C-alpha cells in the first residue's frame, strides 16, 4: 500500500518559522508536491520537488531527500492567513496521479 | 491561471437517488481529470483518474458501478453517484492538469458537498 505520514497538528505564533515534515512509502515516485487547503475550500498548489534539495518560493520553501523518502515544507514569517491544512502529495507516475498525505493542520496564533 | 469549476457546490438528496456532479476546466483543455472524496478533517482520497474519450481508472476499493465517471470532452468530466446512501455523504473534489507542466500541478475545483438523507 501507499503511505505518507505527516504530523496531525502544528501551532506557531505569527512571524515565526514552522517546518512540516513528510515521510513516504509509495510504489511509484516522480516527485513530491505540497498543497494548502483552507476549511471548506479547494486545495491550492504550493510547491513541487522532483530532485533532491531545496526549492524556494517566496515565504514557502520545500525540501526533498529521495534517498530518505523524506521531505518538508518550511513556512517563514507566518501570517494569520497561513492557518490551514497542508498536505504533502506524491506524484506517482506520468499520469500525474497524486497520493495525498494525512495532512497537517497549522494554527497560527497572534 | 487555470480555473476548474464544479457544479453543484452543494446537494442534498434522499437515499436511493442518483446525483451527478460536473467538473469543468474553464480556460484550458484537460486530457486528464481526477476525482477525490474527502471526509471532514481527513485527507483527499483519490477515487479515479478520468481520461477524455476512454474509461476511467478506478482506485482499489472504489466501486465503478456506484461512482460512474464520464469524460466526454476535453473540458468536462462528470461523476454520478448512483443509488446514494448516507455513507456516501462527503466532499467530492475534482482536479485537472495541463498535461505539460514540469511541476505536475493539479488545479482543483471548489468541491461539491453531498449530503444523503
XYZ file of C-alpha atoms in Angstrom:
227
model
C 0.000 0.000 0.000
C 0.863 3.662 -0.151
C 1.829 5.600 2.970
C 2.555 9.281 3.575
C 2.992 10.419 7.142
C 2.717 13.971 8.447
C 2.188 15.453 11.909
C -1.510 15.959 12.529
C -1.286 19.427 14.048
C 1.235 22.228 14.453
C 0.803 25.502 16.317
C 3.039 28.547 15.887
C 2.950 32.270 16.524
C 2.674 34.987 13.944
C 6.042 35.890 12.446
C 7.660 32.585 13.377
C 9.027 29.795 11.170
C 7.457 26.342 11.050
C 8.531 23.121 9.351
C 6.079 20.389 8.353
C 7.671 17.014 7.695
C 6.509 14.281 5.369
C 7.806 10.740 5.037
C 6.535 8.489 2.308
C 6.473 4.907 1.119
C 4.882 4.521 -2.291
C 5.098 2.098 -5.171
C 5.928 4.907 -7.585
C 7.584 8.286 -7.281
C 8.025 11.145 -9.694
C 8.164 13.934 -7.159
C 6.712 15.457 -4.007
C 4.144 18.236 -4.049
C 2.671 20.398 -1.311
C -0.872 21.764 -1.223
C -2.654 24.164 1.095
C -6.334 23.847 1.926
C -8.428 26.241 3.977
C -11.514 24.826 5.669
C -14.258 24.224 3.114
C -12.036 25.266 0.238
C -10.157 23.684 -2.612
C -6.531 22.608 -2.295
C -4.094 25.025 -3.885
C -0.642 24.165 -5.161
C 2.356 25.424 -3.200
C 5.449 23.666 -4.499
C 6.972 20.657 -6.193
C 10.289 18.847 -5.805
C 11.428 16.290 -8.333
C 15.093 16.347 -7.346
C 16.886 16.423 -4.026
C 17.349 19.812 -2.493
C 15.550 22.966 -1.545
C 13.043 24.894 -3.661
C 12.153 28.398 -2.544
C 9.021 30.298 -3.490
C 8.576 33.469 -1.500
C 7.853 32.706 2.154
C 7.496 28.998 1.397
C 10.320 26.544 0.773
C 10.195 22.815 0.186
C 12.892 20.203 0.563
C 13.255 16.664 -0.725
C 15.603 13.799 0.012
C 14.755 10.878 -2.266
C 17.225 8.549 -0.566
C 15.487 9.138 2.771
C 11.946 9.205 1.308
C 11.521 12.451 3.188
C 10.533 15.995 2.532
C 9.424 19.077 4.369
C 7.620 22.339 3.847
C 9.083 25.405 5.523
C 6.884 28.419 6.139
C 8.581 31.658 7.162
C 7.208 34.918 8.536
C 3.975 33.219 9.444
C 0.774 35.160 8.971
C -2.674 34.522 10.386
C -3.923 33.651 6.911
C -1.483 30.733 6.827
C -3.754 28.865 9.254
C -4.897 25.964 7.080
C -4.267 22.312 6.370
C -1.121 21.385 4.489
C -0.818 18.182 2.516
C 2.203 16.543 1.011
C 1.398 14.503 -2.067
C 3.456 12.083 -4.113
C 3.234 12.340 -7.887
C 3.086 8.656 -8.680
C 3.764 8.468 -12.385
C 3.484 10.143 -15.764
C -0.304 10.272 -15.449
C 0.149 13.000 -12.793
C -1.721 10.836 -10.311
C -1.373 12.179 -6.756
C -1.497 10.298 -3.484
C -2.056 12.647 -0.563
C -0.634 12.523 2.917
C -2.768 12.623 6.017
C -2.499 16.400 6.278
C -1.200 18.804 8.919
C -3.449 21.432 10.467
C -1.452 24.571 11.113
C -2.786 27.085 13.612
C -1.088 30.473 13.675
C -1.659 32.425 16.882
C -1.224 36.194 17.341
C -4.388 30.922 -14.335
C -6.068 27.601 -14.900
C -9.569 27.515 -13.420
C -11.671 24.477 -12.639
C -15.328 24.740 -11.712
C -17.719 22.248 -10.162
C -21.469 22.133 -10.133
C -23.387 21.933 -7.918
C -21.466 23.245 -4.930
C -23.859 21.627 -2.520
C -26.534 18.963 -2.920
C -28.888 17.240 -0.538
C -30.722 14.165 -1.728
C -32.760 11.278 -0.453
C -31.299 7.833 -0.027
C -31.589 5.766 -3.192
C -31.419 8.642 -5.652
C -28.590 9.376 -8.075
C -26.591 12.573 -8.105
C -24.485 13.964 -10.940
C -21.547 16.282 -10.305
C -19.920 18.224 -13.134
C -16.307 19.274 -13.323
C -15.217 21.761 -15.975
C -11.875 23.225 -16.944
C -12.805 26.785 -17.894
C -9.773 28.141 -19.677
C -7.766 25.103 -20.720
C -8.180 21.652 -22.137
C -7.686 18.847 -19.664
C -6.903 15.449 -21.068
C -6.809 14.060 -17.558
C -9.071 14.822 -14.634
C -9.138 13.273 -11.192
C -11.913 12.695 -8.679
C -11.347 12.723 -4.930
C -13.512 12.415 -1.869
C -12.725 13.976 1.455
C -14.335 13.312 4.813
C -14.269 16.042 7.476
C -10.796 16.767 8.804
C -9.330 13.983 6.679
C -7.148 13.720 3.623
C -8.143 13.633 -0.023
C -8.667 10.091 -1.225
C -8.209 9.548 -4.936
C -11.222 7.777 -6.402
C -10.428 7.620 -10.080
C -8.458 9.024 -12.979
C -10.572 10.211 -15.871
C -9.184 10.438 -19.395
C -11.055 12.083 -22.249
C -12.637 9.563 -24.542
C -11.760 6.478 -22.533
C -12.913 4.601 -19.485
C -11.912 5.896 -16.085
C -9.306 4.103 -13.997
C -10.616 3.460 -10.516
C -8.553 3.113 -7.375
C -8.695 -0.077 -5.389
C -11.824 -0.283 -3.267
C -13.837 2.221 -5.309
C -16.951 0.694 -6.862
C -17.042 1.665 -10.521
C -20.727 0.758 -10.837
C -21.594 3.081 -7.985
C -19.406 6.003 -8.988
C -19.887 6.446 -12.722
C -17.382 8.718 -14.403
C -17.729 10.137 -17.889
C -15.154 12.347 -19.592
C -16.916 13.235 -22.806
C -14.852 16.262 -23.788
C -11.545 17.929 -23.020
C -13.251 20.354 -20.651
C -15.907 18.265 -18.908
C -15.910 15.248 -16.631
C -18.920 14.069 -14.654
C -19.219 11.898 -11.575
C -22.560 10.222 -10.919
C -23.158 8.734 -7.504
C -25.766 6.071 -8.156
C -28.272 4.930 -5.527
C -26.699 7.205 -2.956
C -26.765 6.240 0.704
C -25.905 8.233 3.841
C -22.395 6.767 3.930
C -21.764 8.417 0.544
C -22.136 11.828 2.168
C -18.815 13.548 1.652
C -16.947 16.379 -0.049
C -16.214 15.444 -3.659
C -13.436 17.365 -5.404
C -12.197 17.164 -8.958
C -8.899 18.322 -10.369
C -7.280 18.700 -13.746
C -3.787 19.023 -15.119
C -2.400 20.950 -18.045
C -0.580 17.841 -19.063
C 2.707 19.505 -19.845
C 3.612 21.382 -16.685
C 7.013 20.454 -15.296
C 5.707 20.752 -11.760
C 2.768 18.383 -12.327
C 0.451 20.903 -10.698
C -3.151 19.868 -10.332
C -5.852 22.551 -10.396
C -8.710 21.778 -8.082
C -12.356 22.620 -8.341
C -14.133 24.181 -5.351
C -15.724 20.879 -4.389
C -19.249 19.554 -4.037
C -20.673 18.772 -0.638
C -23.064 15.840 -0.897
C -25.469 15.072 1.918
C -27.606 11.962 1.617
C -30.568 11.805 3.963
